[in-house]
mmCIF file of C-alpha atoms in Angstrom:
data_model
loop_
_atom_site.group_PDB
_atom_site.id
_atom_site.type_symbol
_atom_site.label_atom_id
_atom_site.label_comp_id
_atom_site.label_asym_id
_atom_site.label_seq_id
_atom_site.Cartn_x
_atom_site.Cartn_y
_atom_site.Cartn_z
ATOM 1 C CA MET A 1 84.865 -30.198 -92.860
ATOM 2 C CA THR A 2 83.217 -30.842 -96.142
ATOM 3 C CA SER A 3 81.306 -33.947 -95.486
ATOM 4 C CA ASN A 4 79.914 -36.146 -92.529
ATOM 5 C CA ASN A 5 79.899 -39.281 -94.417
ATOM 6 C CA GLY A 6 76.177 -39.537 -94.061
ATOM 7 C CA PHE A 7 75.896 -38.886 -90.515
ATOM 8 C CA GLN A 8 73.688 -36.018 -89.395
ATOM 9 C CA LYS A 9 72.268 -37.080 -85.807
ATOM 10 C CA VAL A 10 74.383 -38.134 -83.097
ATOM 11 C CA THR A 11 73.072 -39.622 -79.853
ATOM 12 C CA ILE A 12 75.016 -39.287 -76.628
ATOM 13 C CA ILE A 13 74.545 -41.699 -73.613
ATOM 14 C CA GLY A 14 75.877 -40.565 -70.487
ATOM 15 C CA THR A 15 76.748 -36.621 -70.092
ATOM 16 C CA GLY A 16 79.793 -36.932 -67.621
ATOM 17 C CA VAL A 17 83.053 -35.587 -68.517
ATOM 18 C CA ILE A 18 83.438 -37.788 -71.838
ATOM 19 C CA GLY A 19 79.984 -37.691 -73.010
ATOM 20 C CA ALA A 20 79.643 -33.922 -72.645
ATOM 21 C CA SER A 21 82.872 -33.149 -74.209
ATOM 22 C CA TRP A 22 81.679 -35.340 -77.167
ATOM 23 C CA ALA A 23 78.324 -33.403 -77.439
ATOM 24 C CA ALA A 24 80.176 -30.269 -77.586
ATOM 25 C CA PHE A 25 82.546 -31.584 -80.283
ATOM 26 C CA PHE A 26 79.871 -32.828 -82.490
ATOM 27 C CA LEU A 27 77.912 -29.632 -82.181
ATOM 28 C CA ALA A 28 80.868 -27.833 -83.142
ATOM 29 C CA GLN A 29 80.877 -30.016 -86.362
ATOM 30 C CA GLY A 30 77.304 -28.895 -87.423
ATOM 31 C CA LEU A 31 75.585 -32.089 -86.443
ATOM 32 C CA ASP A 32 72.440 -32.336 -84.397
ATOM 33 C CA VAL A 33 72.976 -33.950 -81.102
ATOM 34 C CA VAL A 34 70.599 -35.577 -78.616
ATOM 35 C CA ALA A 35 71.822 -36.203 -75.321
ATOM 36 C CA THR A 36 70.487 -38.469 -72.271
ATOM 37 C CA ASP A 37 71.239 -39.003 -68.827
ATOM 38 C CA ILE A 38 69.233 -39.921 -66.057
ATOM 39 C CA ALA A 39 71.514 -38.088 -63.163
ATOM 40 C CA PRO A 40 69.793 -35.236 -61.585
ATOM 41 C CA ASP A 41 70.241 -31.850 -63.217
ATOM 42 C CA ALA A 42 72.298 -33.572 -66.107
ATOM 43 C CA ASP A 43 70.873 -31.195 -68.758
ATOM 44 C CA LEU A 44 71.865 -28.041 -66.794
ATOM 45 C CA ALA A 45 75.430 -29.459 -66.307
ATOM 46 C CA LEU A 46 75.647 -30.462 -69.948
ATOM 47 C CA ARG A 47 74.762 -27.140 -71.297
ATOM 48 C CA ARG A 48 77.080 -25.608 -68.820
ATOM 49 C CA PHE A 49 80.023 -27.784 -70.231
ATOM 50 C CA VAL A 50 79.035 -27.032 -73.663
ATOM 51 C CA ASP A 51 78.953 -23.207 -73.192
ATOM 52 C CA ALA A 52 82.345 -23.389 -71.369
ATOM 53 C CA ALA A 53 83.945 -25.338 -74.284
ATOM 54 C CA TRP A 54 82.507 -23.225 -76.960
ATOM 55 C CA PRO A 55 84.962 -20.573 -77.098
ATOM 56 C CA ALA A 56 87.974 -23.011 -77.598
ATOM 57 C CA LEU A 57 85.933 -24.788 -80.214
ATOM 58 C CA THR A 58 85.433 -21.452 -82.034
ATOM 59 C CA GLN A 59 88.908 -20.803 -81.971
ATOM 60 C CA LEU A 60 89.648 -24.284 -83.592
ATOM 61 C CA GLY A 61 86.782 -23.348 -86.215
ATOM 62 C CA LEU A 62 83.170 -24.124 -86.345
ATOM 63 C CA ALA A 63 81.626 -26.021 -89.012
ATOM 64 C CA ALA A 64 78.878 -24.460 -91.296
ATOM 65 C CA GLY A 65 75.738 -24.503 -89.328
ATOM 66 C CA ALA A 66 77.114 -25.328 -86.175
ATOM 67 C CA THR A 67 75.094 -23.987 -83.306
ATOM 68 C CA ARG A 68 74.474 -25.020 -79.561
ATOM 69 C CA ASP A 69 70.881 -24.713 -80.421
ATOM 70 C CA ARG A 70 71.270 -28.136 -82.055
ATOM 71 C CA LEU A 71 71.475 -29.695 -78.793
ATOM 72 C CA LYS A 72 68.554 -31.430 -77.399
ATOM 73 C CA PHE A 73 68.175 -33.600 -74.075
ATOM 74 C CA THR A 74 65.839 -36.247 -72.846
ATOM 75 C CA SER A 75 65.901 -38.512 -70.033
ATOM 76 C CA ASP A 76 64.259 -40.996 -72.203
ATOM 77 C CA LEU A 77 66.651 -43.434 -73.814
ATOM 78 C CA HIS A 78 64.140 -44.622 -76.490
ATOM 79 C CA VAL A 79 63.335 -41.076 -77.475
ATOM 80 C CA ALA A 80 67.151 -40.065 -77.517
ATOM 81 C CA ILE A 81 68.151 -42.894 -80.058
ATOM 82 C CA LYS A 82 65.194 -42.372 -82.396
ATOM 83 C CA GLY A 83 66.589 -41.468 -85.741
ATOM 84 C CA ALA A 84 70.284 -41.431 -84.817
ATOM 85 C CA ASP A 85 72.950 -42.156 -87.274
ATOM 86 C CA LEU A 86 75.422 -42.830 -84.471
ATOM 87 C CA VAL A 87 75.014 -43.643 -80.880
ATOM 88 C CA VAL A 88 77.941 -42.905 -78.579
ATOM 89 C CA GLU A 89 77.725 -44.576 -75.034
ATOM 90 C CA ASN A 90 79.781 -42.977 -72.265
ATOM 91 C CA GLY A 91 78.441 -45.020 -69.314
ATOM 92 C CA PRO A 92 79.886 -46.732 -66.394
ATOM 93 C CA GLU A 93 83.005 -49.154 -66.995
ATOM 94 C CA ARG A 94 80.839 -52.269 -66.170
ATOM 95 C CA ALA A 95 80.615 -55.199 -68.649
ATOM 96 C CA ASP A 96 77.213 -56.057 -67.238
ATOM 97 C CA PHE A 97 75.832 -52.602 -67.793
ATOM 98 C CA LYS A 98 77.029 -52.200 -71.361
ATOM 99 C CA ILE A 99 75.865 -55.780 -72.268
ATOM 100 C CA LYS A 100 72.308 -54.797 -71.361
ATOM 101 C CA LEU A 101 72.449 -51.340 -72.814
ATOM 102 C CA PHE A 102 73.935 -52.304 -76.044
ATOM 103 C CA ALA A 103 71.338 -55.256 -76.435
ATOM 104 C CA ASP A 104 68.739 -52.755 -75.777
ATOM 105 C CA LEU A 105 70.030 -50.223 -78.191
ATOM 106 C CA ASP A 106 70.309 -53.040 -80.752
ATOM 107 C CA ALA A 107 66.651 -53.940 -80.375
ATOM 108 C CA HIS A 108 65.477 -50.306 -80.802
ATOM 109 C CA THR A 109 67.448 -48.856 -83.674
ATOM 110 C CA PRO A 110 67.662 -49.529 -87.336
ATOM 111 C CA VAL A 111 70.683 -51.783 -88.564
ATOM 112 C CA SER A 112 72.133 -48.953 -90.373
ATOM 113 C CA THR A 113 72.802 -47.033 -86.803
ATOM 114 C CA ILE A 114 76.398 -47.548 -85.634
ATOM 115 C CA LEU A 115 76.578 -48.276 -81.808
ATOM 116 C CA ALA A 116 79.774 -47.035 -80.449
ATOM 117 C CA SER A 117 81.328 -47.104 -77.050
ATOM 118 C CA SER A 118 83.939 -44.761 -75.457
ATOM 119 C CA SER A 119 84.934 -47.753 -73.082
ATOM 120 C CA SER A 120 88.784 -47.495 -72.409
ATOM 121 C CA GLY A 121 88.989 -51.134 -71.347
ATOM 122 C CA ILE A 122 86.070 -53.342 -71.945
ATOM 123 C CA PRO A 123 86.500 -55.499 -75.377
ATOM 124 C CA MET A 124 83.640 -54.731 -77.816
ATOM 125 C CA THR A 125 83.327 -58.638 -78.197
ATOM 126 C CA VAL A 126 82.111 -58.564 -74.562
ATOM 127 C CA ILE A 127 79.877 -55.452 -74.992
ATOM 128 C CA GLN A 128 78.200 -56.737 -78.194
ATOM 129 C CA SER A 129 77.557 -60.312 -77.062
ATOM 130 C CA GLY A 130 73.915 -59.533 -76.134
ATOM 131 C CA CYS A 131 73.076 -58.201 -79.634
ATOM 132 C CA LYS A 132 71.341 -59.798 -82.430
ATOM 133 C CA ASN A 133 73.183 -57.413 -84.907
ATOM 134 C CA PRO A 134 76.655 -57.053 -83.587
ATOM 135 C CA GLY A 135 78.129 -56.214 -86.719
ATOM 136 C CA ARG A 136 77.256 -52.322 -86.147
ATOM 137 C CA CYS A 137 78.853 -52.214 -82.713
ATOM 138 C CA VAL A 138 82.365 -50.744 -82.451
ATOM 139 C CA ILE A 139 84.716 -49.033 -79.731
ATOM 140 C CA CYS A 140 85.371 -45.540 -80.477
ATOM 141 C CA HIS A 141 87.587 -44.524 -77.500
ATOM 142 C CA PRO A 142 88.537 -40.740 -77.331
ATOM 143 C CA PHE A 143 91.362 -38.911 -75.289
ATOM 144 C CA ASN A 144 90.172 -36.679 -72.716
ATOM 145 C CA PRO A 145 88.985 -33.977 -73.522
ATOM 146 C CA PRO A 146 87.373 -35.280 -76.734
ATOM 147 C CA HIS A 147 86.239 -31.888 -77.874
ATOM 148 C CA LEU A 148 90.028 -30.923 -78.071
ATOM 149 C CA MET A 149 92.172 -34.136 -78.320
ATOM 150 C CA PRO A 150 92.138 -35.543 -82.081
ATOM 151 C CA LEU A 151 92.991 -39.106 -81.267
ATOM 152 C CA VAL A 152 90.266 -41.517 -81.546
ATOM 153 C CA GLU A 153 90.845 -45.477 -81.074
ATOM 154 C CA VAL A 154 88.592 -47.566 -83.228
ATOM 155 C CA VAL A 155 88.299 -50.912 -82.186
ATOM 156 C CA GLY A 156 85.894 -53.896 -83.523
ATOM 157 C CA GLY A 157 84.918 -57.041 -81.645
ATOM 158 C CA GLU A 158 85.057 -60.490 -83.110
ATOM 159 C CA LYS A 159 81.539 -59.975 -84.827
ATOM 160 C CA THR A 160 81.867 -56.338 -85.852
ATOM 161 C CA ASP A 161 81.655 -55.867 -89.655
ATOM 162 C CA GLU A 162 84.719 -54.306 -91.416
ATOM 163 C CA ASP A 163 82.289 -52.077 -93.025
ATOM 164 C CA THR A 164 81.530 -50.618 -89.570
ATOM 165 C CA VAL A 165 85.166 -49.959 -88.721
ATOM 166 C CA LYS A 166 85.547 -48.254 -92.254
ATOM 167 C CA ARG A 167 82.575 -46.047 -91.751
ATOM 168 C CA ALA A 168 83.415 -44.936 -87.989
ATOM 169 C CA MET A 169 87.132 -44.334 -89.508
ATOM 170 C CA ALA A 170 85.931 -42.248 -92.274
ATOM 171 C CA PHE A 171 83.479 -40.206 -90.146
ATOM 172 C CA PHE A 172 85.856 -39.328 -87.508
ATOM 173 C CA GLN A 173 88.455 -38.446 -90.178
ATOM 174 C CA SER A 174 86.056 -36.202 -92.171
ATOM 175 C CA LEU A 175 85.603 -34.184 -88.718
ATOM 176 C CA GLY A 176 89.228 -33.575 -88.304
ATOM 177 C CA LYS A 177 90.021 -36.398 -85.832
ATOM 178 C CA LYS A 178 92.746 -38.497 -86.062
ATOM 179 C CA PRO A 179 91.403 -42.140 -85.799
ATOM 180 C CA ILE A 180 93.663 -45.153 -85.585
ATOM 181 C CA HIS A 181 92.436 -48.665 -86.218
ATOM 182 C CA ILE A 182 93.115 -50.989 -83.627
ATOM 183 C CA ARG A 183 93.332 -54.335 -85.322
ATOM 184 C CA LYS A 184 93.388 -56.563 -82.437
ATOM 185 C CA GLU A 185 91.477 -56.511 -78.986
ATOM 186 C CA MET A 186 93.780 -55.895 -76.108
ATOM 187 C CA LYS A 187 93.185 -54.557 -72.775
ATOM 188 C CA GLY A 188 93.722 -50.918 -72.540
ATOM 189 C CA PHE A 189 94.090 -50.708 -76.438
ATOM 190 C CA VAL A 190 97.117 -48.670 -77.732
ATOM 191 C CA ALA A 191 97.301 -45.062 -76.083
ATOM 192 C CA ASN A 192 96.493 -46.241 -72.515
ATOM 193 C CA ARG A 193 99.027 -48.955 -72.744
ATOM 194 C CA LEU A 194 101.773 -46.584 -73.844
ATOM 195 C CA GLN A 195 100.498 -44.131 -70.880
ATOM 196 C CA ALA A 196 100.492 -47.195 -68.426
ATOM 197 C CA ALA A 197 104.011 -48.104 -69.514
ATOM 198 C CA LEU A 198 105.236 -44.715 -68.654
ATOM 199 C CA TRP A 199 103.395 -44.535 -65.297
ATOM 200 C CA ARG A 200 105.251 -47.837 -64.350
ATOM 201 C CA GLU A 201 108.535 -46.022 -64.519
ATOM 202 C CA VAL A 202 107.004 -42.959 -62.967
ATOM 203 C CA LEU A 203 105.979 -45.239 -59.853
ATOM 204 C CA PHE A 204 109.322 -47.180 -60.062
ATOM 205 C CA LEU A 205 111.538 -44.052 -59.971
ATOM 206 C CA ILE A 206 109.718 -42.285 -57.277
ATOM 207 C CA SER A 207 109.454 -45.378 -55.203
ATOM 208 C CA GLU A 208 113.051 -46.039 -55.499
ATOM 209 C CA GLY A 209 113.891 -42.205 -54.448
ATOM 210 C CA VAL A 210 115.476 -41.504 -57.887
ATOM 211 C CA ALA A 211 113.478 -38.351 -58.184
ATOM 212 C CA ASP A 212 110.108 -36.796 -56.595
ATOM 213 C CA VAL A 213 106.851 -35.986 -58.185
ATOM 214 C CA LYS A 214 107.994 -32.661 -59.665
ATOM 215 C CA ALA A 215 111.335 -33.715 -61.001
ATOM 216 C CA VAL A 216 109.532 -36.582 -62.853
ATOM 217 C CA ASP A 217 106.819 -34.604 -64.294
ATOM 218 C CA ASP A 218 109.440 -31.839 -65.314
ATOM 219 C CA ALA A 219 111.405 -34.777 -67.030
ATOM 220 C CA VAL A 220 108.403 -35.524 -69.036
ATOM 221 C CA SER A 221 106.836 -32.387 -69.924
ATOM 222 C CA TRP A 222 109.965 -30.395 -70.495
ATOM 223 C CA GLY A 223 111.866 -33.493 -72.113
ATOM 224 C CA PRO A 224 110.449 -36.168 -74.408
ATOM 225 C CA GLY A 225 106.947 -34.822 -73.839
ATOM 226 C CA LEU A 226 107.773 -31.662 -75.817
ATOM 227 C CA ARG A 227 108.852 -33.840 -78.728
ATOM 228 C CA TRP A 228 105.972 -36.256 -78.442
ATOM 229 C CA GLY A 229 103.612 -33.464 -79.129
ATOM 230 C CA VAL A 230 105.178 -32.820 -82.326
ATOM 231 C CA MET A 231 106.181 -36.435 -83.675
ATOM 232 C CA GLY A 232 105.571 -40.105 -82.503
ATOM 233 C CA PRO A 233 108.431 -42.261 -81.052
ATOM 234 C CA ASN A 234 109.483 -44.037 -84.063
ATOM 235 C CA ILE A 235 109.877 -40.972 -86.269
ATOM 236 C CA LEU A 236 111.794 -39.412 -83.365
ATOM 237 C CA GLY A 237 114.109 -42.516 -83.251
ATOM 238 C CA HIS A 238 114.688 -41.991 -86.954
ATOM 239 C CA LEU A 239 115.873 -38.453 -86.174
ATOM 240 C CA GLY A 240 117.851 -39.879 -83.081
ATOM 241 C CA GLY A 241 119.776 -42.057 -85.374
ATOM 242 C CA GLY A 242 121.365 -39.199 -87.274
ATOM 243 C CA GLN A 243 122.341 -39.664 -90.822
ATOM 244 C CA GLY A 244 121.999 -43.619 -90.134
ATOM 245 C CA GLY A 245 118.254 -43.049 -89.253
ATOM 246 C CA ILE A 246 116.199 -45.494 -87.733
ATOM 247 C CA GLN A 247 118.307 -48.406 -88.496
ATOM 248 C CA HIS A 248 121.359 -46.914 -86.651
ATOM 249 C CA PHE A 249 119.047 -46.033 -83.684
ATOM 250 C CA ILE A 250 117.963 -49.741 -83.517
ATOM 251 C CA ASP A 251 121.349 -51.081 -83.945
ATOM 252 C CA HIS A 252 122.677 -48.884 -81.177
ATOM 253 C CA LEU A 253 120.142 -48.317 -78.388
ATOM 254 C CA PHE A 254 117.445 -51.169 -78.723
ATOM 255 C CA GLN A 255 119.538 -53.596 -76.781
ATOM 256 C CA PRO A 256 120.642 -51.153 -74.055
ATOM 257 C CA MET A 257 117.130 -50.317 -73.358
ATOM 258 C CA THR A 258 116.194 -53.758 -72.622
ATOM 259 C CA THR A 259 118.689 -53.612 -69.749
ATOM 260 C CA TRP A 260 116.643 -50.951 -68.175
ATOM 261 C CA TRP A 261 113.340 -52.789 -68.535
ATOM 262 C CA ALA A 262 114.470 -55.502 -66.287
ATOM 263 C CA THR A 263 114.914 -53.038 -63.374
ATOM 264 C CA SER A 264 111.594 -51.626 -63.574
ATOM 265 C CA ASP A 265 109.098 -53.452 -61.414
ATOM 266 C CA PRO A 266 107.390 -51.070 -58.846
ATOM 267 C CA LEU A 267 105.507 -52.457 -55.742
ATOM 268 C CA LEU A 268 102.335 -50.328 -55.399
ATOM 269 C CA THR A 269 102.204 -49.710 -51.634
ATOM 270 C CA PRO A 270 99.728 -47.558 -49.712
ATOM 271 C CA GLU A 271 103.015 -45.405 -48.945
ATOM 272 C CA LEU A 272 103.762 -45.027 -52.437
ATOM 273 C CA GLU A 273 100.217 -43.906 -53.349
ATOM 274 C CA ALA A 274 100.246 -41.286 -50.471
ATOM 275 C CA GLN A 275 103.729 -39.960 -51.731
ATOM 276 C CA ILE A 276 102.360 -39.570 -55.429
ATOM 277 C CA ALA A 277 99.171 -37.917 -54.093
ATOM 278 C CA SER A 278 100.992 -35.362 -51.738
ATOM 279 C CA GLY A 279 103.519 -34.668 -54.340
ATOM 280 C CA THR A 280 100.719 -34.018 -56.958
ATOM 281 C CA LEU A 281 98.809 -31.674 -54.544
ATOM 282 C CA GLU A 282 101.904 -29.674 -53.749
ATOM 283 C CA LEU A 283 102.787 -29.531 -57.389
ATOM 284 C CA ALA A 284 99.189 -28.160 -58.272
ATOM 285 C CA GLY A 285 99.596 -25.313 -55.390
ATOM 286 C CA ASN A 286 96.593 -23.358 -55.129
ATOM 287 C CA ARG A 287 95.273 -23.893 -58.462
ATOM 288 C CA SER A 288 91.832 -25.555 -58.530
ATOM 289 C CA ILE A 289 90.937 -28.238 -61.106
ATOM 290 C CA GLU A 290 89.080 -25.837 -63.048
ATOM 291 C CA GLU A 291 92.223 -23.359 -63.332
ATOM 292 C CA LEU A 292 94.149 -26.466 -64.208
ATOM 293 C CA GLU A 293 91.796 -27.346 -67.088
ATOM 294 C CA ARG A 294 91.932 -24.094 -68.448
ATOM 295 C CA GLU A 295 95.681 -23.932 -68.299
ATOM 296 C CA ARG A 296 95.733 -27.448 -69.978
ATOM 297 C CA ASP A 297 93.212 -26.540 -72.605
ATOM 298 C CA ASN A 298 94.863 -23.280 -73.683
ATOM 299 C CA MET A 299 98.242 -24.891 -73.930
ATOM 300 C CA LEU A 300 96.569 -27.566 -76.188
ATOM 301 C CA LEU A 301 94.879 -25.078 -78.508
ATOM 302 C CA GLU A 302 98.171 -23.412 -79.196
ATOM 303 C CA LEU A 303 99.935 -26.870 -79.824
ATOM 304 C CA LEU A 304 97.097 -27.897 -82.008
ATOM 305 C CA ALA A 305 97.384 -24.487 -84.036
ATOM 306 C CA THR A 306 101.228 -25.170 -84.438
ATOM 307 C CA ARG A 307 100.688 -28.745 -85.550
ATOM 308 C CA ALA A 308 97.967 -27.653 -88.030
ATOM 309 C CA LYS A 309 100.346 -25.541 -89.796
ATOM 310 C CA GLY A 310 102.598 -28.444 -90.859
ATOM 311 C CA GLU A 311 99.956 -31.148 -91.119
ATOM 312 C CA LEU A 312 99.653 -30.611 -94.883
ATOM 313 C CA ALA A 313 103.218 -30.986 -95.534
ATOM 314 C CA ALA A 314 103.718 -33.870 -93.336
ATOM 315 C CA GLN A 315 100.789 -35.599 -94.966
ATOM 316 C CA ALA A 316 102.310 -35.141 -98.437
ATOM 317 C CA ALA A 317 105.730 -36.405 -97.382
ATOM 318 C CA TYR A 318 104.084 -39.560 -95.878
ATOM 319 C CA GLU A 319 102.052 -40.152 -99.123
ATOM 320 C CA SER A 320 105.293 -39.489 -101.043
ATOM 321 C CA GLY A 321 107.208 -42.079 -98.875
ATOM 322 C CA ARG A 322 104.742 -44.521 -99.253
ATOM 323 C CA LYS A 323 104.688 -44.654 -103.007
ATOM 324 C CA GLU A 324 108.537 -44.592 -103.249
ATOM 325 C CA LEU A 325 108.757 -47.778 -101.091
ATOM 326 C CA SER A 326 105.950 -49.291 -103.050
ATOM 327 C CA ALA A 327 107.942 -48.362 -106.329
ATOM 328 C CA ASN A 328 111.098 -49.823 -104.933
ATOM 329 C CA LYS A 329 109.508 -53.359 -103.711
#
């Protein structure tokens, strides 16, 4: 990281799984972090999380000046937001809660402060509805765990200023994240909608007795999931078309795929829910949640390291392709 784009102090509101992970990430980027939460022992739980995450963040690479000593905690919201360049809310997924909170934040911070929400579904247009300065409000939805996963979905509301979106995008990009601008508010944004589409197929296949929980998980993690960890579906489709590329893929596979969609309409019953739960617990075996998290995070670190090696070459190829397309128009 060479620049924080003018951001130095971040306030984290809500220190559950997402908020604590955000706090660890920002500390690793050399920023000052003030966290606030009214839950009992929230300060202790947050510091335990940061300590546990620090070895992985160290492996990824700490920014100059990064230290856990730059973490402050207070249960007083108004003290926490004082002097913040960015406020990141990670509270309950309730519209009434977020509307009231953002109106309060708006009234007690300078207009230069960006007010962000990690909400995974409530539109910013709703959240900013009680603000007198709604232009600085934006969704910055991370993928769990935020301190490792690069994706951040940046979504403005109807009254969000274009400059706010640009500042948020530039800030996260400067920290090594992979922010994407969601240009239209839609329930579930992009990544969660893609996950939901896959879940629809998971539920359908299991409910129809086509495969059990383990087989479905293996089909994803040892099949397309491996490729998705390297490239996205569109560029993989380009490769799937052989020498004919994406157009060959479209001509030969798009239409047949539509016949599969028509058959996938699972009915979510208590029996199906129980089947998913029991199958998943069987698959987890005697591994605790903490053990599974470590297993996931260790493999994520290895994958991130592998992807980082090819990132510069991929970006150079992308820019070259854009220039060539522009020149041929």
